[in-house]
PDB file of C-alpha atoms in Angstrom:
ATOM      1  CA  UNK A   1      56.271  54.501 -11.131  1.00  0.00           C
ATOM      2  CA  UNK A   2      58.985  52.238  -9.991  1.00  0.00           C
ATOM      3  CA  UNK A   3      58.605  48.514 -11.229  1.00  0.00           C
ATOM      4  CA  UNK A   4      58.493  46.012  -8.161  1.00  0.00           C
ATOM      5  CA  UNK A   5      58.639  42.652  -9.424  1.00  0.00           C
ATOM      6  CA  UNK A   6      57.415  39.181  -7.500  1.00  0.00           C
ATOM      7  CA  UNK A   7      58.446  35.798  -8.665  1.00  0.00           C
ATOM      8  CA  UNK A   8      56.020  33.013  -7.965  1.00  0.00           C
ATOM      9  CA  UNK A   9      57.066  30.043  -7.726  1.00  0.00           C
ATOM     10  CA  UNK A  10      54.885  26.616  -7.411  1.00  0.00           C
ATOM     11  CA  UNK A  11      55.936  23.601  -5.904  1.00  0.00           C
ATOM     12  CA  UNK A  12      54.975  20.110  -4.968  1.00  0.00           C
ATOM     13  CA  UNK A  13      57.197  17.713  -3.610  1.00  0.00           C
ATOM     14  CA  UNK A  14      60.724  19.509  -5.415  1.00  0.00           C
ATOM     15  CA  UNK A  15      64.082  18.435  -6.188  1.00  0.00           C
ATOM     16  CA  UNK A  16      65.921  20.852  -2.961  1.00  0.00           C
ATOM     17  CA  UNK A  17      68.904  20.877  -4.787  1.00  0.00           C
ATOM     18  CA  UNK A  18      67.374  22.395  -8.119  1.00  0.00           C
ATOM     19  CA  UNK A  19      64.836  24.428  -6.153  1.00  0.00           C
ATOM     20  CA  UNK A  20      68.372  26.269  -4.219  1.00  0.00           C
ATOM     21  CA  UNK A  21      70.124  26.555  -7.903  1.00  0.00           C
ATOM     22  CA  UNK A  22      66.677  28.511  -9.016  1.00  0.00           C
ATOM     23  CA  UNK A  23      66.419  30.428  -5.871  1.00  0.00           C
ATOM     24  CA  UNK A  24      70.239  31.348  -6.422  1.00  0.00           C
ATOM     25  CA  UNK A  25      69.432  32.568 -10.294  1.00  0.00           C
ATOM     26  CA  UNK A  26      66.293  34.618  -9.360  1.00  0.00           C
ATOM     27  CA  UNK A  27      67.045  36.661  -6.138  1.00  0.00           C
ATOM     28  CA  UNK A  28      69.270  39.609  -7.161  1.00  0.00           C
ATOM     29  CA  UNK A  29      66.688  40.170 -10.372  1.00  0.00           C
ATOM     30  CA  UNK A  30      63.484  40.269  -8.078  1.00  0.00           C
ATOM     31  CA  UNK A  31      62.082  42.466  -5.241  1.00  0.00           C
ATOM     32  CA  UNK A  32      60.478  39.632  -3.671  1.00  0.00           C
ATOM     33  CA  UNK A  33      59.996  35.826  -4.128  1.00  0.00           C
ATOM     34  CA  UNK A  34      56.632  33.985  -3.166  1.00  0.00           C
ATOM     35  CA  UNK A  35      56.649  30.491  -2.723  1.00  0.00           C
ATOM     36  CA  UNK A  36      53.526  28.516  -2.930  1.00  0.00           C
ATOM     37  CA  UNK A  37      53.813  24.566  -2.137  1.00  0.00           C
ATOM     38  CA  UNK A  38      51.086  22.146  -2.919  1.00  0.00           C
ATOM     39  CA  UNK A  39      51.428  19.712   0.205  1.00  0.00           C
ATOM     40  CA  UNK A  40      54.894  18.326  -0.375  1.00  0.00           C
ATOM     41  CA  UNK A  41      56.089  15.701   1.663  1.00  0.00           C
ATOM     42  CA  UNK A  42      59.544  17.040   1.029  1.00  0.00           C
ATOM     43  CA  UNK A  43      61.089  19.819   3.174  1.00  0.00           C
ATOM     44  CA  UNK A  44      62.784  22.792   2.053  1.00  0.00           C
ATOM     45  CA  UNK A  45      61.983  26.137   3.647  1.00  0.00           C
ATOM     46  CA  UNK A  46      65.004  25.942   5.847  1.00  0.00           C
ATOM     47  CA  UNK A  47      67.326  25.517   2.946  1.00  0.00           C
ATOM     48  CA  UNK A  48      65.759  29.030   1.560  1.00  0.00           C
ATOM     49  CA  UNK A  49      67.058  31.816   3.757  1.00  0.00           C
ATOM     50  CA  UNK A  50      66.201  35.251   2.653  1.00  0.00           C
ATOM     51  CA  UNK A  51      63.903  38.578   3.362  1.00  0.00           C
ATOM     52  CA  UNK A  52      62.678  38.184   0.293  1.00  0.00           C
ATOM     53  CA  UNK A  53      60.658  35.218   0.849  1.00  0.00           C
ATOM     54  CA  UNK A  54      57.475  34.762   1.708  1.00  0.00           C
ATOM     55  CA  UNK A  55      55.517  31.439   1.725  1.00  0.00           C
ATOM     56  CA  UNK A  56      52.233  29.182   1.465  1.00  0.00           C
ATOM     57  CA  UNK A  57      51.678  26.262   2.965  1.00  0.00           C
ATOM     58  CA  UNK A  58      48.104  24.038   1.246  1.00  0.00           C
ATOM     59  CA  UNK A  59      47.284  21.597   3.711  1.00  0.00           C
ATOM     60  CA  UNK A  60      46.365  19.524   0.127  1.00  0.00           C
ATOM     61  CA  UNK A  61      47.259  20.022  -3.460  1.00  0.00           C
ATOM     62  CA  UNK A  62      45.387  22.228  -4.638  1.00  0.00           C
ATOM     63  CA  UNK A  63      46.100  22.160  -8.391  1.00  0.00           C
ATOM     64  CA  UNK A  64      48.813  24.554 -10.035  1.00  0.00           C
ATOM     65  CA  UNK A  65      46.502  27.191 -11.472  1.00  0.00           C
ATOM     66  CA  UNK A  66      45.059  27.709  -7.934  1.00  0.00           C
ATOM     67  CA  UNK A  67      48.598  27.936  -6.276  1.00  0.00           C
ATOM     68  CA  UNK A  68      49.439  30.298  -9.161  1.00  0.00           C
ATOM     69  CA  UNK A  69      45.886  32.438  -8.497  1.00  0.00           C
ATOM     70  CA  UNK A  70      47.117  32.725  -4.578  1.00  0.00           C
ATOM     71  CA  UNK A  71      50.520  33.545  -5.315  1.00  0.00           C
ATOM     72  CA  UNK A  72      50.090  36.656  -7.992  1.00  0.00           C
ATOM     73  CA  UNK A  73      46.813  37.749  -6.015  1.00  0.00           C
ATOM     74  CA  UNK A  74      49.523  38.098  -2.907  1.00  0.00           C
ATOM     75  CA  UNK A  75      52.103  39.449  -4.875  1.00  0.00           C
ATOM     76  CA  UNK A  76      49.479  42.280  -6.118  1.00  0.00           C
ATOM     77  CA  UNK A  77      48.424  43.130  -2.720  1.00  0.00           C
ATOM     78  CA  UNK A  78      52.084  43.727  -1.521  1.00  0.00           C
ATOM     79  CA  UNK A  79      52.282  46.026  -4.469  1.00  0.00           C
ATOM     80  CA  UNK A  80      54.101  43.930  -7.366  1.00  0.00           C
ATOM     81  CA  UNK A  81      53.929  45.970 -10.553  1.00  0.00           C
ATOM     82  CA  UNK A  82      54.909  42.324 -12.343  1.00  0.00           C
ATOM     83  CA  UNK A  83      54.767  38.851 -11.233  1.00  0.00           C
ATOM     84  CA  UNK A  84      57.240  36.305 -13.245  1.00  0.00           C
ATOM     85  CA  UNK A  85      55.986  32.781 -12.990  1.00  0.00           C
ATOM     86  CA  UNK A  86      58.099  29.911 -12.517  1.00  0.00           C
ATOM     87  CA  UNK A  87      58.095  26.071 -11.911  1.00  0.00           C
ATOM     88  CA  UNK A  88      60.219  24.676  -9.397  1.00  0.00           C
ATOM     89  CA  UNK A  89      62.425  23.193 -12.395  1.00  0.00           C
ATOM     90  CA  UNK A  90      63.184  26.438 -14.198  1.00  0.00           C
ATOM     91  CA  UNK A  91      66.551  28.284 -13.780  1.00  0.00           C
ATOM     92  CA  UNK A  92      66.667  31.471 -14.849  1.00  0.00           C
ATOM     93  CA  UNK A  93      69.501  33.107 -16.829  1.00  0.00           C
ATOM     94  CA  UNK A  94      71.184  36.238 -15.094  1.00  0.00           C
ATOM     95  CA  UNK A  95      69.363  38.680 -17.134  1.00  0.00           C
ATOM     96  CA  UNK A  96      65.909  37.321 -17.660  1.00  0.00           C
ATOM     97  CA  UNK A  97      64.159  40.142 -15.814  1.00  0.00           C
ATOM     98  CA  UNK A  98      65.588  42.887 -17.198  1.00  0.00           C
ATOM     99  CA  UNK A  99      65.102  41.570 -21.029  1.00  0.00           C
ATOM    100  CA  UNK A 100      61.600  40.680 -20.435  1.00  0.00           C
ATOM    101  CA  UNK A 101      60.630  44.329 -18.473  1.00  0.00           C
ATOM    102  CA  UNK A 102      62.174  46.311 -21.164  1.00  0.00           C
ATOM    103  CA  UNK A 103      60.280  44.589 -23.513  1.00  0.00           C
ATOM    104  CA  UNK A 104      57.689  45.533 -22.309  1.00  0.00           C
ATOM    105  CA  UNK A 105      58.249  49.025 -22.055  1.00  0.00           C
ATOM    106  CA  UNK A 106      59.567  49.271 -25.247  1.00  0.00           C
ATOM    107  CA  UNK A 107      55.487  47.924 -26.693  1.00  0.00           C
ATOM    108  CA  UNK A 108      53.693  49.869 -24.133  1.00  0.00           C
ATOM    109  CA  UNK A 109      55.245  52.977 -24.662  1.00  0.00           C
ATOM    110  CA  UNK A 110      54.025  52.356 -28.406  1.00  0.00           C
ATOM    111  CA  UNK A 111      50.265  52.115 -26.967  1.00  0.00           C
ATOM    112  CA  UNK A 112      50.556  48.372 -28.087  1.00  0.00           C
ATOM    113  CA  UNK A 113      48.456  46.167 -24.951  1.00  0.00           C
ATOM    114  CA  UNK A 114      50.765  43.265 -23.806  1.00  0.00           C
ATOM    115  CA  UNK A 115      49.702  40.762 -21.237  1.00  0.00           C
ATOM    116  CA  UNK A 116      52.729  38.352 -20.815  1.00  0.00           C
ATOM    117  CA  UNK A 117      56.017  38.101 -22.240  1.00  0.00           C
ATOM    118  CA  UNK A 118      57.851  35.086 -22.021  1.00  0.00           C
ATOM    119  CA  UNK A 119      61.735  34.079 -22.635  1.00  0.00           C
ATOM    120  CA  UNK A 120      63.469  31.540 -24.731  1.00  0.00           C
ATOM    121  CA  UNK A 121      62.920  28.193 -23.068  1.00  0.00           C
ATOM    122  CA  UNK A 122      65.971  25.991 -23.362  1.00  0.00           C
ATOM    123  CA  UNK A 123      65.876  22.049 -22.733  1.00  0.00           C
ATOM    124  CA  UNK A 124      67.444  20.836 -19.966  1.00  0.00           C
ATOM    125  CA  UNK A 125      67.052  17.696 -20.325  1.00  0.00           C
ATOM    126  CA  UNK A 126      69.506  17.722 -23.481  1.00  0.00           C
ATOM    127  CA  UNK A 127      73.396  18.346 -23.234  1.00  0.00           C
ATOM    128  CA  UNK A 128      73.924  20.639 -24.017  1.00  0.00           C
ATOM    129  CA  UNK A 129      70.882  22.538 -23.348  1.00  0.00           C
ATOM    130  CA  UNK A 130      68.545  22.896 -26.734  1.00  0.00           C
ATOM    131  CA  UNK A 131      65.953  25.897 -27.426  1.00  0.00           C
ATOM    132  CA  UNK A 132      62.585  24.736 -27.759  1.00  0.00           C
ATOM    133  CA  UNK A 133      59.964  26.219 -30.794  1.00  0.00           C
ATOM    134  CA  UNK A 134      57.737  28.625 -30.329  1.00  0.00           C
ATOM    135  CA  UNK A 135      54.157  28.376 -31.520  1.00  0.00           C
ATOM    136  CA  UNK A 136      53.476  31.068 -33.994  1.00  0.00           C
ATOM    137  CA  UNK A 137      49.644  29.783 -35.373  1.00  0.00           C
ATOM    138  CA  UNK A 138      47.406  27.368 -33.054  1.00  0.00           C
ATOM    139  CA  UNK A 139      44.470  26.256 -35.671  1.00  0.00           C
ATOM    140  CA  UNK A 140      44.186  22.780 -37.039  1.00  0.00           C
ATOM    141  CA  UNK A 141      47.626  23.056 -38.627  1.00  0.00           C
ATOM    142  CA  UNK A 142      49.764  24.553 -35.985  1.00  0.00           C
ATOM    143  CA  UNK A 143      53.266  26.349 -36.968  1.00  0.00           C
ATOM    144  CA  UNK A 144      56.184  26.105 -34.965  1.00  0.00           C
ATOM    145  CA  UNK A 145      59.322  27.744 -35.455  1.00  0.00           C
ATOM    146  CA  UNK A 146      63.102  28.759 -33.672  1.00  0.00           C
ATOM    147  CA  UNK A 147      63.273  32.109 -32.037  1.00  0.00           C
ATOM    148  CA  UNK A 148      65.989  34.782 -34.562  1.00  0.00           C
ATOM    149  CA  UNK A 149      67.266  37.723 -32.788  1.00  0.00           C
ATOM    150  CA  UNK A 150      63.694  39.725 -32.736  1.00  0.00           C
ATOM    151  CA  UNK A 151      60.855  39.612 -30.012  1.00  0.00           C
ATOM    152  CA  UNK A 152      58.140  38.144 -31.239  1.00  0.00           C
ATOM    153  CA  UNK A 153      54.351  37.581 -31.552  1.00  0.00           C
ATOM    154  CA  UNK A 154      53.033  33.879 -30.414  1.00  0.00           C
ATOM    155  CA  UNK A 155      50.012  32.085 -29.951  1.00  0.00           C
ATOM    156  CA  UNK A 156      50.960  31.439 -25.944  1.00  0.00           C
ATOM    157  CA  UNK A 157      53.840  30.454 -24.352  1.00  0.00           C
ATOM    158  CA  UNK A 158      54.318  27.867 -21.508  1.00  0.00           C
ATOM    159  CA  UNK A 159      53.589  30.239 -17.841  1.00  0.00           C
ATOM    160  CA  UNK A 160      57.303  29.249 -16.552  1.00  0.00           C
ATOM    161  CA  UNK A 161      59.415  32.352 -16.705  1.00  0.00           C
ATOM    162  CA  UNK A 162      56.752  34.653 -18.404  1.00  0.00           C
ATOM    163  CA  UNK A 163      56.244  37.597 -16.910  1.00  0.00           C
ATOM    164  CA  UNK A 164      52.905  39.302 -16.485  1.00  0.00           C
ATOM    165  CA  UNK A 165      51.674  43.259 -15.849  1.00  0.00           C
ATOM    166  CA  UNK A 166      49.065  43.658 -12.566  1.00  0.00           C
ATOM    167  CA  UNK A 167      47.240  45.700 -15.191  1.00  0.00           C
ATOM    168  CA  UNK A 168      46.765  42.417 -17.616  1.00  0.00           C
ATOM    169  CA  UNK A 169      46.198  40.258 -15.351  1.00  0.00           C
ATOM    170  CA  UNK A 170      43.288  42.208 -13.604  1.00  0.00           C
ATOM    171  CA  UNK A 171      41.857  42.260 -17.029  1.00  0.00           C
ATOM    172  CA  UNK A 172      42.109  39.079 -18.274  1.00  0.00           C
ATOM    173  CA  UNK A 173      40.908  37.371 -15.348  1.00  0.00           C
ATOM    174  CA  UNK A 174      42.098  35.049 -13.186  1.00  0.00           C
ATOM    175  CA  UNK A 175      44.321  31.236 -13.923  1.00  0.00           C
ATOM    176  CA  UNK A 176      41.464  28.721 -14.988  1.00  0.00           C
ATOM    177  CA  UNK A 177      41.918  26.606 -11.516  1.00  0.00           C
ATOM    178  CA  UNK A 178      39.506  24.029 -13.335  1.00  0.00           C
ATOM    179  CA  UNK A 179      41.879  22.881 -15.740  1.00  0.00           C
ATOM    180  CA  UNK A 180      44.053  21.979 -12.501  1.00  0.00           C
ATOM    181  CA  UNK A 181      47.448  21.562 -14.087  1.00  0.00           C
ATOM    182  CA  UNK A 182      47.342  21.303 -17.926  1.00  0.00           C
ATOM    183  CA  UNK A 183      46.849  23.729 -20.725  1.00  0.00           C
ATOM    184  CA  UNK A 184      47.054  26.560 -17.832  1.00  0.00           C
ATOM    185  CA  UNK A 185      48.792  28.626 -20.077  1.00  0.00           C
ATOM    186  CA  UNK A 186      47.611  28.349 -23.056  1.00  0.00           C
ATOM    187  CA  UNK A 187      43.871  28.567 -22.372  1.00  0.00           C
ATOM    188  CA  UNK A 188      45.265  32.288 -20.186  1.00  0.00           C
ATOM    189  CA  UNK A 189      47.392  33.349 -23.362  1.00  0.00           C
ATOM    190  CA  UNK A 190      43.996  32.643 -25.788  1.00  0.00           C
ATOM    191  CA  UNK A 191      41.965  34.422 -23.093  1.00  0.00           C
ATOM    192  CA  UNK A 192      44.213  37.705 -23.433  1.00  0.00           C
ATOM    193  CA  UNK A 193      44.544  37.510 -27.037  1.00  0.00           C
ATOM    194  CA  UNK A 194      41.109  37.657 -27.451  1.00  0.00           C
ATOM    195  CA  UNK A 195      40.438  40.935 -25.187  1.00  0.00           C
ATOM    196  CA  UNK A 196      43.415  42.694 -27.497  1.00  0.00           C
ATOM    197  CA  UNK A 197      46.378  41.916 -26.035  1.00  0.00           C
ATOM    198  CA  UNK A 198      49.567  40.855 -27.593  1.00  0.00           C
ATOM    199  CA  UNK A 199      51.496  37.431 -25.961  1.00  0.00           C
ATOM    200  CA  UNK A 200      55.565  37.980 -26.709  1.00  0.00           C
ATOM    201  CA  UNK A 201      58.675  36.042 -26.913  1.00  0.00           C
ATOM    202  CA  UNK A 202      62.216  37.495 -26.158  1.00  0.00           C
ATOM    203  CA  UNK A 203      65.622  35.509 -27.369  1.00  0.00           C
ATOM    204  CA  UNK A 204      67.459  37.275 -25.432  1.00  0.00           C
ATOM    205  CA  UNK A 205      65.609  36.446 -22.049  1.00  0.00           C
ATOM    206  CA  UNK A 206      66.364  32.698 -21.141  1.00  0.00           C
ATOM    207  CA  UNK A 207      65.465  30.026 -18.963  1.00  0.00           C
ATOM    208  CA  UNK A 208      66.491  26.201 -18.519  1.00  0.00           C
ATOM    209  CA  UNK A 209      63.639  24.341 -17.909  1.00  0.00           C
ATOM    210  CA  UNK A 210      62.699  20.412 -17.514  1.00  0.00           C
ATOM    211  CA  UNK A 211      60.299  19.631 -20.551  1.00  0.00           C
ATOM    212  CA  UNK A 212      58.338  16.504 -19.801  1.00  0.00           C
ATOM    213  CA  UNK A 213      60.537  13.629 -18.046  1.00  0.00           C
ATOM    214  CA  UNK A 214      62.889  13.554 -20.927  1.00  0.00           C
ATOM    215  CA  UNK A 215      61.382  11.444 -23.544  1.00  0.00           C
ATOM    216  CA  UNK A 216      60.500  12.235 -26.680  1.00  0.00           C
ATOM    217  CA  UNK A 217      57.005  10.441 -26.369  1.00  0.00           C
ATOM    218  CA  UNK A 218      54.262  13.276 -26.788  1.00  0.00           C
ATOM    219  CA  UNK A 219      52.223  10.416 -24.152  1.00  0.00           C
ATOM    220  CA  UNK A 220      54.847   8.406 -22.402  1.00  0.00           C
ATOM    221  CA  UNK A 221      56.585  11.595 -21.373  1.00  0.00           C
ATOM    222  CA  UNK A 222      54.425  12.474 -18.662  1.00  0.00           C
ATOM    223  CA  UNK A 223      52.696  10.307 -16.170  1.00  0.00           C
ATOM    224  CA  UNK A 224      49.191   8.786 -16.404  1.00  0.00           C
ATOM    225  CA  UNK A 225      47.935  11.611 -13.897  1.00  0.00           C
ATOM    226  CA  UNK A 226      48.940  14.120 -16.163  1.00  0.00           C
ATOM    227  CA  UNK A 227      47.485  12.082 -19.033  1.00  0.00           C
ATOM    228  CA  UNK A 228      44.351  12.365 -17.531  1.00  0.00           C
ATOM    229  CA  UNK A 229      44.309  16.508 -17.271  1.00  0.00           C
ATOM    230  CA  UNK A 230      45.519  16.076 -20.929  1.00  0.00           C
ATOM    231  CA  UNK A 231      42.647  14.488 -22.144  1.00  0.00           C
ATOM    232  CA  UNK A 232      40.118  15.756 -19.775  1.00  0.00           C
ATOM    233  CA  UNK A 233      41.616  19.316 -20.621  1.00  0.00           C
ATOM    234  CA  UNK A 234      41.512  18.912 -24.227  1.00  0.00           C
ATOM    235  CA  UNK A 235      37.652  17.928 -24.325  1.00  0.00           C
ATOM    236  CA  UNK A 236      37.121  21.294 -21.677  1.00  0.00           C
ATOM    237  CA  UNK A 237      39.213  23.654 -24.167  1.00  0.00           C
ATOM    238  CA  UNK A 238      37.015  22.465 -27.331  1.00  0.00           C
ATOM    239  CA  UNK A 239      33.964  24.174 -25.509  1.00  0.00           C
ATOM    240  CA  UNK A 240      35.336  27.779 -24.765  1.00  0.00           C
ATOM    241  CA  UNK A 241      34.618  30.052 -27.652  1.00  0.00           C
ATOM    242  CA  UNK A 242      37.887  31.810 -27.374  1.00  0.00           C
ATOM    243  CA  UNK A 243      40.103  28.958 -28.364  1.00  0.00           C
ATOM    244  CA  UNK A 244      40.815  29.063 -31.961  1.00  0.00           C
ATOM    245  CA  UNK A 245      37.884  27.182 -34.120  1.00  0.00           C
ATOM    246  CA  UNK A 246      40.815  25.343 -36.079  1.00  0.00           C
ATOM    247  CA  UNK A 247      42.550  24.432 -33.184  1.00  0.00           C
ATOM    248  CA  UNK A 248      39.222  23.142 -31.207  1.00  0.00           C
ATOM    249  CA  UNK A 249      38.802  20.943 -33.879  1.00  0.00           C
ATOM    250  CA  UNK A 250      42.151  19.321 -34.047  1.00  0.00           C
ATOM    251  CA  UNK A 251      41.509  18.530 -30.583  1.00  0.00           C
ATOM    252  CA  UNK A 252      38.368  16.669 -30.853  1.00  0.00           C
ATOM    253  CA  UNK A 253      39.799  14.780 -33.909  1.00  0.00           C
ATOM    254  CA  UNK A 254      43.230  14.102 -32.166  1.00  0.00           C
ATOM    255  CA  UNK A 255      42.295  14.002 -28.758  1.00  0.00           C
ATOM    256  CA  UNK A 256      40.745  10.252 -28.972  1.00  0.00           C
ATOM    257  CA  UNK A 257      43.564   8.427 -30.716  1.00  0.00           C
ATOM    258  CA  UNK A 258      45.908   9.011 -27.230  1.00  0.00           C
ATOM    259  CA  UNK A 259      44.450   5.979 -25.627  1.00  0.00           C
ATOM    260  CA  UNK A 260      44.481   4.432 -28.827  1.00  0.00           C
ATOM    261  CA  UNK A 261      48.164   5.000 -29.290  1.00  0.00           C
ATOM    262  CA  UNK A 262      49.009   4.185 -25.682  1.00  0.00           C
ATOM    263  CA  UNK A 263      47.039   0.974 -26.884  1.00  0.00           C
ATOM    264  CA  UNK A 264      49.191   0.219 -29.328  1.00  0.00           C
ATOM    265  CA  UNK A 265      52.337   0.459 -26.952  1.00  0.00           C
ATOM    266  CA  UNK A 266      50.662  -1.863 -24.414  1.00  0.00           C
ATOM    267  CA  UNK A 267      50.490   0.888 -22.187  1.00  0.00           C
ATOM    268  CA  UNK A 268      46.864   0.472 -20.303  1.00  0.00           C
ATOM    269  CA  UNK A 269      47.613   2.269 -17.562  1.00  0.00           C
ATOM    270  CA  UNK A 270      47.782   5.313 -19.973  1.00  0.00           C
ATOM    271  CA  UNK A 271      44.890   4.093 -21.737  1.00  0.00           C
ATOM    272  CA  UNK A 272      42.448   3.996 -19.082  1.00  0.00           C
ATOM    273  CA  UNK A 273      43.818   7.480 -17.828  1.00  0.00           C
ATOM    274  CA  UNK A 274      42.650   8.674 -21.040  1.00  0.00           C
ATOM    275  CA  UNK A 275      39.744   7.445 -21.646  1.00  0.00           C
ATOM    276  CA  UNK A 276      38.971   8.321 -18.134  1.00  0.00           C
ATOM    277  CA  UNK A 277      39.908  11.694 -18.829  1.00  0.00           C
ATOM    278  CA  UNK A 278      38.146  11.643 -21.801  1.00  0.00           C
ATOM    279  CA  UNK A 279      34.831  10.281 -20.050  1.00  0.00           C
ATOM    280  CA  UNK A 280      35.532  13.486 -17.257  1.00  0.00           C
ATOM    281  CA  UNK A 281      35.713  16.104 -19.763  1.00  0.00           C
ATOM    282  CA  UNK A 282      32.565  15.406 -21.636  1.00  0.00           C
TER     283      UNK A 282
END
């Protein structure tokens, strides 16, 4: 069976210049290209020309893990083998979809179940660019550490650039559109794991991505909206049995001290958007 692989790409009010420069990385490594915008006020089909594309228009935003459900479920019924996830901030290096699909093959062809494989995800917000950790353990103590030279086993990885099998993806199920856009991932990653399936990490697959806005403020470097889903999503995560007991815990322990922290900054905006989320989740 020949692979046909379908990049789908999310996006909601984009940087055109950045969304062309990903565009420009991705189309000779992909059969086809799905684009699935969340209401932007921006415009920027004309400045994608190609018979690869396809798009979708929401007439509201919908949330990402919706926009992510419509694109793969498209992808699949056009006969992708793979879909590779992206945000519209993520440039991929030249070879990303070759490492990542002969990673694959290389673990299924030793009857080992994989149900995404993601890349190394380099900082773009740093000059030069800096490789972020990945997340080996996700209890109450989590371990982090730098990719070597070997693929490798993790706890999840973030969705942009991973690349997932039609045959995972029927089985795990679905994005969890309820979380809307935070912990997407991870909650998908701990979904898989638990029905047997391995989630990998390639070195030698890259892509540049935008983490946060560019501070180093685990609150302050995302916006109060996004605070909310953080908060609301952490309270949402410590009631599904297949997230880690450890890690469920560390959430409901940690979880209430962001507004408290935000506090401390003078930040109320963040506050409120906490405890609001907070409030939502419970």
């Amino acid at each position: 069976m020949v692979d046909k692989i379908t990049a789908v790409i999310i996006t909601f009010n984009p940087e055109v210049d950045l969304l062309i420069r990903q565009f420009n990385s991705l189309v000779n490594q992909v059969d086809q290209i799905i684009y699935v915008d969340n209401h932007s006020s921006i415009q920027f089909k004309e400045q994608l020309i190609s018979d690869k594309i396809k798009f979708i228009f929401n007439n509201e935003n919908l949330g990402l893990g919706k926009a992510q459900n419509q694109g793969i479920n498209l992808a699949f019924k056009e006969g992708a083998s793979h879909v590779i996830l992206f945000d519209q901030d993520s440039i991929a290096d030249q070879d990303l979809v070759k490492e990542l699909i002969n990673t694959e093959k290389q673990f299924v062809n030793n009857n080992i179940k994989v149900a995404l494989i993601g890349p190394a995800i380099y900082n773009n917000y740093n000059n030069p660019p800096t490789i972020a950790k990945v997340v080996k353990t996700l209890g109450w103590n989590i371990i982090q550490e730098y990719l070597n030279k070997s693929v490798v086993e993790v706890a999840y990885c973030i969705a942009s650039g991973s690349l997932i099998s039609k045959e995972a993806f029927i089985n795990v199920g679905d994005i969890n559109e309820d979380l809307f856009i935070d912990a997407l991932d991870l909650e998908w990653c701990l979904r898989a794991k638990s029905k047997g399936y391995k989630i990998l990490q390639n070195p030698s697959a890259k892509i540049f991505h935008q983490l946060g806005n560019g501070s180093n403020d685990k609150i302050l470097s995302h916006s109060t909206k996004r605070e909310f889903y953080i908060c609301r999503n952490n309270i949402l995560l410590i009631k599904m049995k297949h997230i880690p007991l450890g890690y469920r815990i560390r959430k409901a322990v940690l979880t209430p001290l962001r507004p408290l922290k935000a506090l401390m900054k003078f930040k109320l905006n963040y506050v409120f958007a906490g405890i609001k989320g907070i409030l939502n989740g419970i």
